[in-house]
Amino acid sequence: MTHSLQVRLLMAFAVVILVSIGTVFFFIDHATREEIREFGERAGSVRSERLAVAVAAYYLRNDGWDGIQPVVEEWERISGQRMILADASGVVVADSDGELLGKAYDGDLPGKVLSVPSRGPVGTLYLDRGPPPELGASSFEVLYSAIGRFFIWGGLLAVAAAVVLAFLLSRRILAPVKALSSAAQGLGRGDFSRRVQVDDRTELGSLASAFNSMANDLERAEKLRRSMVADLAHELRTPLSNIRGYLEAVRDGVVKPDAAMIESVDEEAALLSRLVDELQDLSLAEAGELILLRRAEDVAGLLRRTASAEQARATGKRISLSVDLPEGLPPVDVDAQRISQVLHNLLENALAHTGEGGSITLSAERQGDWVEVSVADTGEGIPSEDLPNVFERLYRVDKSRARATGGSGLGLTIARRLVEAHGGTIEVRSELGKGSRFSFTVPACAEGSP
């Protein structure tokens, strides 16, 4: 492909040069022909004037037209023009071809009236312009040929220079293209470390920067994918191992099934079911196939109900859970079940990372056509290097993966997708050791809407 593009560049340069030279040659050819034609006409007019003067001088010297016929024939041999001379009465007294002598001339050759001093008009000289003199035609031919040769050699030299220049430029231009092609092939084979070094501020440099950015994103996505697969395997393995262990113990007669064991198995199965449901929700949201049943909802009531549902857990951990809402909040256009799921995920995350004696506050405020909802805690906070990744799938700040603090790693990702499905945004601000504040926006209902 690179060689093909290089050949195309060479051909394009050559064609442009040839077309340019041909166009210029065409116009100069036209102008030169026009100038030669006009020069010939001017030269013919001058010769006609000179012949008219010579004929009038002959009349004065000989006091008439006697003997003029041989002179006219000689002039025709010299000039190559037919000459017809008529006297004052219009009768032909000389004809270089000898055909019209003694006849009245009624042809279409241009005539020149001859006058002499004191006598007035004495006749009319009719001249055929004829070809220009042989010497003049030769001069024009030499000139014209020289111009043609100049353009031919100039065009060939220009084409040769264009080919050399195109070859050098094409190598310089196609070098980064070749590097991009090689790097892209490497990415296709799974080598996500490939990058392109192009010191160019043109569009090729921008393309190389975009490629490197894409490669960075692909490398990061691949790392997250591998981490996700490992985390999913871990999350599925733990409850499955527990359930299998209980069943093997019952089968081997080591333990007898009782209410406590059945409750433990049920908890493990519920954990598996929740993980599968979260994965399904995430898959639908990322595919844009999540169905939202949106209608006007009282955001204050939604926050209070969510806080009430989590109050028992907060009390059990001796954490203060409160709701801080201003008056006059507008209704919001949301799917209440999905936004409640977002709030539960954020509250569970806050409860998991807030110690005994801490506090969690749910609040909301209007911001133009949006309502911002926030969940703020006084927990352990999030390190700054982890903030850009907290909404990624199966990402945990707690690298120990302890269930008490680690969770499934999908809650915040699902929260982000659900908020984005409503057209809003979600963000986090945190300071290590002082707590975190998660906030998201949902659209307020238009004025007058039910």
mmCIF file of C-alpha atoms in Angstrom, residues 15-193:
data_model
loop_
_atom_site.group_PDB
_atom_site.id
_atom_site.type_symbol
_atom_site.label_atom_id
_atom_site.label_comp_id
_atom_site.label_asym_id
_atom_site.label_seq_id
_atom_site.Cartn_x
_atom_site.Cartn_y
_atom_site.Cartn_z
ATOM 1 C CA VAL A 15 0.625 15.138 -14.302
ATOM 2 C CA VAL A 16 0.307 18.520 -12.569
ATOM 3 C CA ILE A 17 3.573 19.728 -14.107
ATOM 4 C CA LEU A 18 2.626 18.462 -17.579
ATOM 5 C CA VAL A 19 -0.827 20.026 -17.415
ATOM 6 C CA SER A 20 0.658 23.327 -16.220
ATOM 7 C CA ILE A 21 3.308 23.369 -18.963
ATOM 8 C CA GLY A 22 0.731 22.356 -21.584
ATOM 9 C CA THR A 23 -1.695 25.062 -20.487
ATOM 10 C CA VAL A 24 0.970 27.772 -20.556
ATOM 11 C CA PHE A 25 2.228 26.536 -23.952
ATOM 12 C CA PHE A 26 -1.314 26.616 -25.340
ATOM 13 C CA PHE A 27 -1.862 30.243 -24.367
ATOM 14 C CA ILE A 28 1.586 31.356 -25.521
ATOM 15 C CA ASP A 29 1.058 29.465 -28.800
ATOM 16 C CA HIS A 30 -2.217 31.303 -29.334
ATOM 17 C CA ALA A 31 -0.699 34.664 -28.462
ATOM 18 C CA THR A 32 2.342 34.063 -30.679
ATOM 19 C CA ARG A 33 0.212 33.099 -33.676
ATOM 20 C CA GLU A 34 -1.923 36.196 -33.166
ATOM 21 C CA GLU A 35 1.105 38.450 -32.956
ATOM 22 C CA ILE A 36 2.625 36.900 -36.090
ATOM 23 C CA ARG A 37 -0.643 37.379 -37.973
ATOM 24 C CA GLU A 38 -0.912 41.025 -36.910
ATOM 25 C CA PHE A 39 2.732 41.642 -37.765
ATOM 26 C CA GLY A 40 2.180 40.162 -41.236
ATOM 27 C CA GLU A 41 -0.835 42.412 -41.754
ATOM 28 C CA ARG A 42 1.144 45.471 -40.704
ATOM 29 C CA ALA A 43 4.055 44.474 -42.958
ATOM 30 C CA GLY A 44 1.625 44.001 -45.880
ATOM 31 C CA SER A 45 0.125 47.431 -45.299
ATOM 32 C CA VAL A 46 3.585 49.007 -45.313
ATOM 33 C CA ARG A 47 4.512 47.229 -48.564
ATOM 34 C CA SER A 48 1.242 48.362 -50.149
ATOM 35 C CA GLU A 49 1.948 51.966 -49.216
ATOM 36 C CA ARG A 50 5.447 51.754 -50.646
ATOM 37 C CA LEU A 51 4.217 50.227 -53.919
ATOM 38 C CA ALA A 52 1.554 52.934 -54.232
ATOM 39 C CA VAL A 53 4.206 55.627 -53.771
ATOM 40 C CA ALA A 54 6.494 53.934 -56.353
ATOM 41 C CA VAL A 55 3.648 53.659 -58.898
ATOM 42 C CA ALA A 56 2.720 57.342 -58.434
ATOM 43 C CA ALA A 57 6.385 58.301 -58.837
ATOM 44 C CA TYR A 58 6.464 56.337 -62.104
ATOM 45 C CA TYR A 59 3.478 58.324 -63.360
ATOM 46 C CA LEU A 60 5.249 61.624 -62.554
ATOM 47 C CA ARG A 61 8.513 60.545 -64.227
ATOM 48 C CA ASN A 62 6.848 59.309 -67.396
ATOM 49 C CA ASP A 63 3.935 61.757 -67.471
ATOM 50 C CA GLY A 64 1.526 58.843 -67.803
ATOM 51 C CA TRP A 65 1.153 55.062 -67.639
ATOM 52 C CA ASP A 66 2.956 54.154 -70.813
ATOM 53 C CA GLY A 67 5.348 51.219 -70.292
ATOM 54 C CA ILE A 68 4.057 50.390 -66.820
ATOM 55 C CA GLN A 69 3.088 46.759 -67.633
ATOM 56 C CA PRO A 70 6.641 45.245 -67.488
ATOM 57 C CA VAL A 71 7.331 47.167 -64.296
ATOM 58 C CA VAL A 72 4.181 45.760 -62.634
ATOM 59 C CA GLU A 73 5.131 42.231 -63.700
ATOM 60 C CA GLU A 74 8.594 42.678 -62.168
ATOM 61 C CA TRP A 75 7.146 43.974 -58.912
ATOM 62 C CA GLU A 76 4.921 40.897 -58.689
ATOM 63 C CA ARG A 77 7.959 38.631 -59.040
ATOM 64 C CA ILE A 78 9.658 40.505 -56.210
ATOM 65 C CA SER A 79 6.747 40.855 -53.801
ATOM 66 C CA GLY A 80 4.699 37.798 -54.698
ATOM 67 C CA GLN A 81 1.533 39.914 -54.889
ATOM 68 C CA ARG A 82 -0.774 40.314 -57.862
ATOM 69 C CA MET A 83 -1.042 43.946 -58.909
ATOM 70 C CA ILE A 84 -3.728 45.565 -61.065
ATOM 71 C CA LEU A 85 -3.477 49.242 -62.087
ATOM 72 C CA ALA A 86 -6.450 51.146 -63.478
ATOM 73 C CA ASP A 87 -6.315 54.720 -64.814
ATOM 74 C CA ALA A 88 -8.534 57.566 -63.650
ATOM 75 C CA SER A 89 -11.389 56.297 -65.856
ATOM 76 C CA GLY A 90 -11.260 52.793 -64.335
ATOM 77 C CA VAL A 91 -9.707 51.016 -67.332
ATOM 78 C CA VAL A 92 -6.950 48.512 -66.455
ATOM 79 C CA VAL A 93 -3.617 49.766 -67.836
ATOM 80 C CA ALA A 94 -1.428 47.131 -66.138
ATOM 81 C CA ASP A 95 -2.075 43.656 -64.772
ATOM 82 C CA SER A 96 0.732 41.510 -63.376
ATOM 83 C CA ASP A 97 -1.121 38.446 -64.748
ATOM 84 C CA GLY A 98 -1.899 40.160 -68.066
ATOM 85 C CA GLU A 99 -5.563 39.087 -68.042
ATOM 86 C CA LEU A 100 -7.498 42.361 -67.562
ATOM 87 C CA LEU A 101 -5.627 44.831 -69.759
ATOM 88 C CA GLY A 102 -7.966 47.350 -71.424
ATOM 89 C CA LYS A 103 -10.934 46.206 -69.343
ATOM 90 C CA ALA A 104 -12.819 47.926 -66.554
ATOM 91 C CA TYR A 105 -11.912 46.360 -63.165
ATOM 92 C CA ASP A 106 -14.822 45.138 -61.064
ATOM 93 C CA GLY A 107 -13.015 42.612 -58.803
ATOM 94 C CA ASP A 108 -12.827 42.466 -55.008
ATOM 95 C CA LEU A 109 -9.135 43.260 -54.389
ATOM 96 C CA PRO A 110 -8.580 46.183 -52.025
ATOM 97 C CA GLY A 111 -7.686 49.352 -53.964
ATOM 98 C CA LYS A 112 -5.499 52.340 -53.233
ATOM 99 C CA VAL A 113 -6.312 55.625 -55.067
ATOM 100 C CA LEU A 114 -3.157 57.216 -56.555
ATOM 101 C CA SER A 115 -2.849 60.980 -56.509
ATOM 102 C CA VAL A 116 -0.108 63.260 -57.743
ATOM 103 C CA PRO A 117 0.403 66.956 -56.968
ATOM 104 C CA SER A 118 -1.497 69.402 -59.225
ATOM 105 C CA ARG A 119 -3.253 66.595 -61.058
ATOM 106 C CA GLY A 120 -5.276 64.881 -58.383
ATOM 107 C CA PRO A 121 -6.303 61.190 -58.745
ATOM 108 C CA VAL A 122 -4.591 59.527 -61.674
ATOM 109 C CA GLY A 123 -5.534 55.913 -61.061
ATOM 110 C CA THR A 124 -6.165 53.103 -58.608
ATOM 111 C CA LEU A 125 -3.761 50.345 -57.533
ATOM 112 C CA TYR A 126 -5.328 47.023 -56.571
ATOM 113 C CA LEU A 127 -3.102 44.656 -54.556
ATOM 114 C CA ASP A 128 -3.469 41.089 -53.392
ATOM 115 C CA ARG A 129 -1.883 40.958 -49.948
ATOM 116 C CA GLY A 130 -0.361 37.551 -50.701
ATOM 117 C CA PRO A 131 2.032 35.667 -48.415
ATOM 118 C CA PRO A 132 4.596 37.526 -46.322
ATOM 119 C CA PRO A 133 8.121 37.676 -47.722
ATOM 120 C CA GLU A 134 10.088 34.432 -47.485
ATOM 121 C CA LEU A 135 12.662 35.954 -45.132
ATOM 122 C CA GLY A 136 9.953 37.130 -42.706
ATOM 123 C CA ALA A 137 8.236 33.732 -42.668
ATOM 124 C CA SER A 138 11.553 32.035 -41.949
ATOM 125 C CA SER A 139 12.238 34.417 -39.099
ATOM 126 C CA PHE A 140 8.843 33.722 -37.576
ATOM 127 C CA GLU A 141 9.313 29.980 -37.976
ATOM 128 C CA VAL A 142 12.696 30.132 -36.238
ATOM 129 C CA LEU A 143 11.227 32.194 -33.415
ATOM 130 C CA TYR A 144 8.246 29.910 -33.026
ATOM 131 C CA SER A 145 10.417 26.771 -33.049
ATOM 132 C CA ALA A 146 12.710 28.250 -30.395
ATOM 133 C CA ILE A 147 9.758 28.948 -28.098
ATOM 134 C CA GLY A 148 8.470 25.390 -28.648
ATOM 135 C CA ARG A 149 11.846 23.845 -27.852
ATOM 136 C CA PHE A 150 12.101 25.983 -24.738
ATOM 137 C CA PHE A 151 8.810 24.678 -23.434
ATOM 138 C CA ILE A 152 9.564 21.083 -24.362
ATOM 139 C CA TRP A 153 12.925 21.064 -22.574
ATOM 140 C CA GLY A 154 11.596 23.187 -19.739
ATOM 141 C CA GLY A 155 8.662 20.810 -19.314
ATOM 142 C CA LEU A 156 10.929 17.750 -19.291
ATOM 143 C CA LEU A 157 13.247 19.334 -16.723
ATOM 144 C CA ALA A 158 10.233 20.373 -14.593
ATOM 145 C CA VAL A 159 8.803 16.829 -14.725
ATOM 146 C CA ALA A 160 12.173 15.358 -13.751
ATOM 147 C CA ALA A 161 12.510 17.823 -10.856
ATOM 148 C CA ALA A 162 8.930 17.097 -9.802
ATOM 149 C CA VAL A 163 9.558 13.344 -9.786
ATOM 150 C CA VAL A 164 12.676 13.736 -7.629
ATOM 151 C CA LEU A 165 10.909 16.147 -5.283
ATOM 152 C CA ALA A 166 7.826 13.929 -5.086
ATOM 153 C CA PHE A 167 10.019 10.918 -4.309
ATOM 154 C CA LEU A 168 11.739 12.732 -1.438
ATOM 155 C CA LEU A 169 8.508 14.238 -0.104
ATOM 156 C CA SER A 170 6.639 10.957 -0.388
ATOM 157 C CA ARG A 171 9.299 9.185 1.649
ATOM 158 C CA ARG A 172 9.056 11.859 4.325
ATOM 159 C CA ILE A 173 5.257 11.893 4.294
ATOM 160 C CA LEU A 174 4.807 8.127 4.149
ATOM 161 C CA ALA A 175 7.331 7.326 6.884
ATOM 162 C CA PRO A 176 4.886 8.166 9.718
ATOM 163 C CA VAL A 177 2.086 6.464 7.777
ATOM 164 C CA LYS A 178 4.200 3.314 7.604
ATOM 165 C CA ALA A 179 4.939 3.602 11.325
ATOM 166 C CA LEU A 180 1.213 3.990 12.050
ATOM 167 C CA SER A 181 0.417 0.978 9.891
ATOM 168 C CA SER A 182 3.011 -1.165 11.659
ATOM 169 C CA ALA A 183 1.793 -0.066 15.093
ATOM 170 C CA ALA A 184 -1.836 -0.715 14.132
ATOM 171 C CA GLN A 185 -0.921 -4.226 13.013
ATOM 172 C CA GLY A 186 0.815 -4.745 16.352
ATOM 173 C CA LEU A 187 -2.318 -3.640 18.194
ATOM 174 C CA GLY A 188 -4.350 -6.036 16.079
ATOM 175 C CA ARG A 189 -2.072 -8.866 17.250
ATOM 176 C CA GLY A 190 -2.612 -7.873 20.882
ATOM 177 C CA ASP A 191 0.573 -5.870 21.488
ATOM 178 C CA PHE A 192 -0.951 -2.919 23.341
ATOM 179 C CA SER A 193 2.452 -1.412 24.137
#
